[in-house]
Each structure stands twice: as C-alpha cells, then as structure tokens.
mmCIF file with all atom_site columns, C-alpha atoms in Angstrom:
data_model
loop_
_atom_site.group_PDB
_atom_site.id
_atom_site.type_symbol
_atom_site.label_atom_id
_atom_site.label_alt_id
_atom_site.label_comp_id
_atom_site.label_asym_id
_atom_site.label_entity_id
_atom_site.label_seq_id
_atom_site.pdbx_PDB_ins_code
_atom_site.Cartn_x
_atom_site.Cartn_y
_atom_site.Cartn_z
_atom_site.occupancy
_atom_site.B_iso_or_equiv
_atom_site.pdbx_formal_charge
_atom_site.auth_seq_id
_atom_site.auth_comp_id
_atom_site.auth_asym_id
_atom_site.auth_atom_id
_atom_site.pdbx_PDB_model_num
ATOM 1   C CA . UNK A 1 1   ? -33.415 21.863  17.250  1.00 55.00 ? 665 UNK A CA 1
ATOM 2   C CA . UNK A 1 2   ? -36.293 24.048  16.065  1.00 69.00 ? 666 UNK A CA 1
ATOM 3   C CA . UNK A 1 3   ? -35.558 26.998  18.386  1.00 79.00 ? 667 UNK A CA 1
ATOM 4   C CA . UNK A 1 4   ? -38.973 26.794  20.016  1.00 80.00 ? 668 UNK A CA 1
ATOM 5   C CA . UNK A 1 5   ? -39.245 28.650  23.265  1.00 87.00 ? 669 UNK A CA 1
ATOM 6   C CA . UNK A 1 6   ? -41.583 27.861  26.156  1.00 87.00 ? 670 UNK A CA 1
ATOM 7   C CA . UNK A 1 7   ? -44.193 30.352  24.986  1.00 90.00 ? 671 UNK A CA 1
ATOM 8   C CA . UNK A 1 8   ? -44.402 28.861  21.495  1.00 90.00 ? 672 UNK A CA 1
ATOM 9   C CA . UNK A 1 9   ? -44.561 25.310  22.888  1.00 83.00 ? 673 UNK A CA 1
ATOM 10  C CA . UNK A 1 10  ? -47.482 26.199  25.197  1.00 86.00 ? 674 UNK A CA 1
ATOM 11  C CA . UNK A 1 11  ? -49.317 27.851  22.317  1.00 90.00 ? 675 UNK A CA 1
ATOM 12  C CA . UNK A 1 12  ? -48.923 24.691  20.217  1.00 86.00 ? 676 UNK A CA 1
ATOM 13  C CA . UNK A 1 13  ? -50.259 22.547  23.070  1.00 84.00 ? 677 UNK A CA 1
ATOM 14  C CA . UNK A 1 14  ? -53.295 24.798  23.547  1.00 88.00 ? 678 UNK A CA 1
ATOM 15  C CA . UNK A 1 15  ? -54.105 24.752  19.814  1.00 90.00 ? 679 UNK A CA 1
ATOM 16  C CA . UNK A 1 16  ? -53.718 20.960  19.739  1.00 85.00 ? 680 UNK A CA 1
ATOM 17  C CA . UNK A 1 17  ? -55.996 20.642  22.783  1.00 85.00 ? 681 UNK A CA 1
ATOM 18  C CA . UNK A 1 18  ? -58.722 22.658  21.038  1.00 86.00 ? 682 UNK A CA 1
ATOM 19  C CA . UNK A 1 19  ? -58.363 20.846  17.723  1.00 87.00 ? 683 UNK A CA 1
ATOM 20  C CA . UNK A 1 20  ? -58.130 17.241  18.922  1.00 84.00 ? 684 UNK A CA 1
ATOM 21  C CA . UNK A 1 21  ? -59.762 17.407  22.314  1.00 85.00 ? 685 UNK A CA 1
ATOM 22  C CA . UNK A 1 22  ? -58.512 16.079  25.659  1.00 85.00 ? 686 UNK A CA 1
ATOM 23  C CA . UNK A 1 23  ? -59.330 12.447  24.891  1.00 87.00 ? 687 UNK A CA 1
ATOM 24  C CA . UNK A 1 24  ? -57.201 12.193  21.723  1.00 87.00 ? 688 UNK A CA 1
ATOM 25  C CA . UNK A 1 25  ? -54.305 14.334  22.938  1.00 84.00 ? 689 UNK A CA 1
ATOM 26  C CA . UNK A 1 26  ? -52.351 11.434  24.586  1.00 87.00 ? 690 UNK A CA 1
ATOM 27  C CA . UNK A 1 27  ? -52.694 9.335   21.404  1.00 89.00 ? 691 UNK A CA 1
ATOM 28  C CA . UNK A 1 28  ? -51.479 12.274  19.332  1.00 84.00 ? 692 UNK A CA 1
ATOM 29  C CA . UNK A 1 29  ? -48.477 12.799  21.650  1.00 85.00 ? 693 UNK A CA 1
ATOM 30  C CA . UNK A 1 30  ? -47.633 9.058   21.462  1.00 92.00 ? 694 UNK A CA 1
ATOM 31  C CA . UNK A 1 31  ? -47.803 9.099   17.672  1.00 91.00 ? 695 UNK A CA 1
ATOM 32  C CA . UNK A 1 32  ? -45.635 12.195  17.461  1.00 87.00 ? 696 UNK A CA 1
ATOM 33  C CA . UNK A 1 33  ? -43.075 10.620  19.819  1.00 92.00 ? 697 UNK A CA 1
ATOM 34  C CA . UNK A 1 34  ? -42.924 7.444   17.701  1.00 95.00 ? 698 UNK A CA 1
ATOM 35  C CA . UNK A 1 35  ? -42.611 9.492   14.515  1.00 94.00 ? 699 UNK A CA 1
ATOM 36  C CA . UNK A 1 36  ? -39.793 11.538  16.010  1.00 92.00 ? 700 UNK A CA 1
ATOM 37  C CA . UNK A 1 37  ? -38.006 8.392   17.241  1.00 94.00 ? 701 UNK A CA 1
ATOM 38  C CA . UNK A 1 38  ? -38.302 6.839   13.773  1.00 95.00 ? 702 UNK A CA 1
ATOM 39  C CA . UNK A 1 39  ? -37.011 10.021  12.168  1.00 94.00 ? 703 UNK A CA 1
ATOM 40  C CA . UNK A 1 40  ? -33.953 10.055  14.496  1.00 95.00 ? 704 UNK A CA 1
ATOM 41  C CA . UNK A 1 41  ? -33.301 6.358   13.827  1.00 95.00 ? 705 UNK A CA 1
ATOM 42  C CA . UNK A 1 42  ? -33.397 6.911   10.057  1.00 94.00 ? 706 UNK A CA 1
ATOM 43  C CA . UNK A 1 43  ? -31.153 9.960   10.366  1.00 94.00 ? 707 UNK A CA 1
ATOM 44  C CA . UNK A 1 44  ? -28.625 8.020   12.423  1.00 93.00 ? 708 UNK A CA 1
ATOM 45  C CA . UNK A 1 45  ? -28.641 5.135   9.922   1.00 93.00 ? 709 UNK A CA 1
ATOM 46  C CA . UNK A 1 46  ? -28.018 7.609   7.121   1.00 90.00 ? 710 UNK A CA 1
ATOM 47  C CA . UNK A 1 47  ? -25.116 9.159   9.017   1.00 90.00 ? 711 UNK A CA 1
ATOM 48  C CA . UNK A 1 48  ? -23.674 5.667   9.667   1.00 88.00 ? 712 UNK A CA 1
ATOM 49  C CA . UNK A 1 49  ? -23.966 4.821   5.984   1.00 88.00 ? 713 UNK A CA 1
ATOM 50  C CA . UNK A 1 50  ? -22.102 7.985   5.023   1.00 85.00 ? 714 UNK A CA 1
ATOM 51  C CA . UNK A 1 51  ? -19.379 7.235   7.594   1.00 84.00 ? 715 UNK A CA 1
ATOM 52  C CA . UNK A 1 52  ? -19.069 3.662   6.300   1.00 85.00 ? 716 UNK A CA 1
ATOM 53  C CA . UNK A 1 53  ? -18.852 4.875   2.698   1.00 85.00 ? 717 UNK A CA 1
ATOM 54  C CA . UNK A 1 54  ? -16.079 7.278   3.637   1.00 85.00 ? 718 UNK A CA 1
ATOM 55  C CA . UNK A 1 55  ? -14.255 4.536   5.556   1.00 85.00 ? 719 UNK A CA 1
ATOM 56  C CA . UNK A 1 56  ? -14.527 2.184   2.597   1.00 86.00 ? 720 UNK A CA 1
ATOM 57  C CA . UNK A 1 57  ? -13.290 4.935   0.294   1.00 87.00 ? 721 UNK A CA 1
ATOM 58  C CA . UNK A 1 58  ? -10.272 5.591   2.536   1.00 87.00 ? 722 UNK A CA 1
ATOM 59  C CA . UNK A 1 59  ? -9.489  1.867   2.777   1.00 86.00 ? 723 UNK A CA 1
ATOM 60  C CA . UNK A 1 60  ? -9.716  1.513   -0.996  1.00 88.00 ? 724 UNK A CA 1
ATOM 61  C CA . UNK A 1 61  ? -7.311  4.437   -1.480  1.00 88.00 ? 725 UNK A CA 1
ATOM 62  C CA . UNK A 1 62  ? -4.882  2.964   1.036   1.00 88.00 ? 726 UNK A CA 1
ATOM 63  C CA . UNK A 1 63  ? -5.104  -0.427  -0.677  1.00 88.00 ? 727 UNK A CA 1
ATOM 64  C CA . UNK A 1 64  ? -4.505  1.079   -4.122  1.00 88.00 ? 728 UNK A CA 1
ATOM 65  C CA . UNK A 1 65  ? -1.556  3.049   -2.776  1.00 87.00 ? 729 UNK A CA 1
ATOM 66  C CA . UNK A 1 66  ? -0.031  -0.093  -1.209  1.00 86.00 ? 730 UNK A CA 1
ATOM 67  C CA . UNK A 1 67  ? -0.694  -2.076  -4.394  1.00 85.00 ? 731 UNK A CA 1
ATOM 68  C CA . UNK A 1 68  ? 1.028   0.598   -6.508  1.00 84.00 ? 732 UNK A CA 1
ATOM 69  C CA . UNK A 1 69  ? 3.977   0.662   -4.116  1.00 82.00 ? 733 UNK A CA 1
ATOM 70  C CA . UNK A 1 70  ? 4.357   -3.108  -4.414  1.00 82.00 ? 734 UNK A CA 1
ATOM 71  C CA . UNK A 1 71  ? 3.961   -3.088  -8.184  1.00 83.00 ? 735 UNK A CA 1
ATOM 72  C CA . UNK A 1 72  ? 5.927   0.016   -9.113  1.00 80.00 ? 736 UNK A CA 1
ATOM 73  C CA . UNK A 1 73  ? 8.403   0.546   -6.311  1.00 72.00 ? 737 UNK A CA 1
ATOM 74  C CA . UNK A 1 74  ? 8.547   2.023   -2.852  1.00 60.00 ? 738 UNK A CA 1
ATOM 75  C CA . UNK A 1 75  ? 7.244   5.431   -3.780  1.00 56.00 ? 739 UNK A CA 1
ATOM 76  C CA . UNK A 1 76  ? 4.816   6.504   -6.431  1.00 51.00 ? 740 UNK A CA 1
ATOM 77  C CA . UNK A 1 77  ? 6.279   8.634   -9.154  1.00 52.00 ? 741 UNK A CA 1
ATOM 78  C CA . UNK A 1 78  ? 5.145   12.197  -9.357  1.00 63.00 ? 742 UNK A CA 1
ATOM 79  C CA . UNK A 1 79  ? 3.153   12.588  -12.568 1.00 69.00 ? 743 UNK A CA 1
ATOM 80  C CA . UNK A 1 80  ? 4.951   15.835  -13.496 1.00 70.00 ? 744 UNK A CA 1
ATOM 81  C CA . UNK A 1 81  ? 8.344   14.205  -12.932 1.00 71.00 ? 745 UNK A CA 1
ATOM 82  C CA . UNK A 1 82  ? 7.251   11.174  -14.959 1.00 69.00 ? 746 UNK A CA 1
ATOM 83  C CA . UNK A 1 83  ? 6.058   13.367  -17.830 1.00 75.00 ? 747 UNK A CA 1
ATOM 84  C CA . UNK A 1 84  ? 9.301   15.365  -17.861 1.00 77.00 ? 748 UNK A CA 1
ATOM 85  C CA . UNK A 1 85  ? 11.445  12.221  -17.762 1.00 76.00 ? 749 UNK A CA 1
ATOM 86  C CA . UNK A 1 86  ? 9.445   10.663  -20.597 1.00 77.00 ? 750 UNK A CA 1
ATOM 87  C CA . UNK A 1 87  ? 9.725   13.823  -22.657 1.00 82.00 ? 751 UNK A CA 1
ATOM 88  C CA . UNK A 1 88  ? 13.483  13.923  -22.037 1.00 81.00 ? 752 UNK A CA 1
ATOM 89  C CA . UNK A 1 89  ? 13.789  10.258  -22.970 1.00 81.00 ? 753 UNK A CA 1
ATOM 90  C CA . UNK A 1 90  ? 11.797  10.710  -26.184 1.00 83.00 ? 754 UNK A CA 1
ATOM 91  C CA . UNK A 1 91  ? 13.711  13.821  -27.217 1.00 78.00 ? 755 UNK A CA 1
ATOM 92  C CA . UNK A 1 92  ? 17.003  12.114  -26.265 1.00 73.00 ? 756 UNK A CA 1
ATOM 93  C CA . UNK A 1 93  ? 16.344  9.101   -28.487 1.00 64.00 ? 757 UNK A CA 1
ATOM 94  C CA . UNK A 1 94  ? 15.395  11.291  -31.409 1.00 56.00 ? 758 UNK A CA 1
ATOM 95  C CA . UNK A 1 95  ? 18.718  13.143  -31.149 1.00 53.00 ? 759 UNK A CA 1
ATOM 96  C CA . UNK A 1 96  ? 20.928  10.154  -30.313 1.00 49.00 ? 760 UNK A CA 1
ATOM 97  C CA . UNK A 1 97  ? 23.570  9.224   -32.932 1.00 51.00 ? 761 UNK A CA 1
ATOM 98  C CA . UNK A 1 98  ? 22.641  5.510   -32.886 1.00 52.00 ? 762 UNK A CA 1
ATOM 99  C CA . UNK A 1 99  ? 19.145  6.238   -34.149 1.00 48.00 ? 763 UNK A CA 1
ATOM 100 C CA . UNK A 1 100 ? 20.224  8.776   -36.765 1.00 50.00 ? 764 UNK A CA 1
ATOM 101 C CA . UNK A 1 101 ? 21.111  7.458   -40.250 1.00 52.00 ? 765 UNK A CA 1
ATOM 102 C CA . UNK A 1 102 ? 24.621  7.925   -41.537 1.00 52.00 ? 766 UNK A CA 1
ATOM 103 C CA . UNK A 1 103 ? 25.496  10.481  -44.216 1.00 52.00 ? 767 UNK A CA 1
ATOM 104 C CA . UNK A 1 104 ? 24.865  7.979   -46.973 1.00 53.00 ? 768 UNK A CA 1
ATOM 105 C CA . UNK A 1 105 ? 21.227  7.601   -45.915 1.00 51.00 ? 769 UNK A CA 1
ATOM 106 C CA . UNK A 1 106 ? 21.454  3.968   -44.790 1.00 53.00 ? 770 UNK A CA 1
ATOM 107 C CA . UNK A 1 107 ? 21.312  2.929   -41.162 1.00 55.00 ? 771 UNK A CA 1
ATOM 108 C CA . UNK A 1 108 ? 24.470  1.401   -39.676 1.00 57.00 ? 772 UNK A CA 1
ATOM 109 C CA . UNK A 1 109 ? 24.154  -2.155  -38.418 1.00 58.00 ? 773 UNK A CA 1
ATOM 110 C CA . UNK A 1 110 ? 26.309  -3.419  -35.595 1.00 58.00 ? 774 UNK A CA 1
ATOM 111 C CA . UNK A 1 111 ? 29.012  -5.766  -36.742 1.00 60.00 ? 775 UNK A CA 1
ATOM 112 C CA . UNK A 1 112 ? 28.639  -9.420  -35.790 1.00 58.00 ? 776 UNK A CA 1
ATOM 113 C CA . UNK A 1 113 ? 31.708  -11.155 -34.376 1.00 56.00 ? 777 UNK A CA 1
ATOM 114 C CA . UNK A 1 114 ? 33.348  -13.750 -36.582 1.00 57.00 ? 778 UNK A CA 1
ATOM 115 C CA . UNK A 1 115 ? 32.315  -17.334 -35.989 1.00 56.00 ? 779 UNK A CA 1
ATOM 116 C CA . UNK A 1 116 ? 35.791  -18.352 -34.757 1.00 57.00 ? 780 UNK A CA 1
ATOM 117 C CA . UNK A 1 117 ? 36.103  -15.489 -32.283 1.00 53.00 ? 781 UNK A CA 1
ATOM 118 C CA . UNK A 1 118 ? 36.503  -16.385 -28.612 1.00 55.00 ? 782 UNK A CA 1
ATOM 119 C CA . UNK A 1 119 ? 33.298  -16.464 -26.657 1.00 54.00 ? 783 UNK A CA 1
ATOM 120 C CA . UNK A 1 120 ? 31.143  -17.433 -29.629 1.00 52.00 ? 784 UNK A CA 1
ATOM 121 C CA . UNK A 1 121 ? 31.148  -21.192 -29.134 1.00 54.00 ? 785 UNK A CA 1
ATOM 122 C CA . UNK A 1 122 ? 29.234  -23.221 -26.610 1.00 53.00 ? 786 UNK A CA 1
ATOM 123 C CA . UNK A 1 123 ? 32.557  -24.210 -24.964 1.00 52.00 ? 787 UNK A CA 1
ATOM 124 C CA . UNK A 1 124 ? 33.126  -20.609 -23.872 1.00 50.00 ? 788 UNK A CA 1
ATOM 125 C CA . UNK A 1 125 ? 29.821  -20.633 -21.991 1.00 51.00 ? 789 UNK A CA 1
ATOM 126 C CA . UNK A 1 126 ? 30.972  -23.554 -19.851 1.00 52.00 ? 790 UNK A CA 1
ATOM 127 C CA . UNK A 1 127 ? 33.959  -21.630 -18.439 1.00 48.00 ? 791 UNK A CA 1
#
C-alpha cells in the first residue's frame, strides 16, 4: 500500500519507541490499528455508495428505455433519422399542391357533397 520495506518499518518502530517510550507503544499501536480499520471501513462504504449510484443510474436508464419503447414503439428512433424525416415532411408540405394557393390567389376549398347524395343521411350509416 505505501511501499514500505522491512528496513523502513523497523526504522519507524525504533523512532516511535524513542519518542513514546516502551510503556505507551502498545497503546499507540492499538490506536493506529483502530484508525486504520476505521479508514478501511469508510473507504469500503464510499466504494459501495459509488457502486450503488452506478447501479441506480443503470437501472434508471433501462427503465427510461423500456418506458420509451412502450410509449413510442418497439425501437427508439434515431435522432438524425427523426430530424431528416421531419425536415423532409416540412419541405414536402411547403411544396405540396394542396397547400399552395391557386393562380387566382385564393385557396381552393374541397367541395361538399350535395345533401341528397348517397351516404350523407343517417340511414346510410345503418347499412
């Protein structure tokens, strides 16, 4: 973890022995062990939190994908394909003859069938 060899470890123990004395050295080692254990526990909890966040993120993406498939069809549309089809539809309606006014400048209205034409009465709907 810290790349400490045996020589460095022995030097640290000798310095600690001189600084704290032989009576306080076991208490110091116990406190260092507890601190190290607490540090590892906190590190593991942080790793677990990151893993849970990633799992939740993946589940949310899968849920949104399934929701979009249910709402909009089996497969999601490619955004580029959607943009090109919308552009084609918009340009197609602008050039279509139904939307263009006639030469006189007035728009043509579809003719309504006469009132006595077949299929215009309620009796025709019954057949």
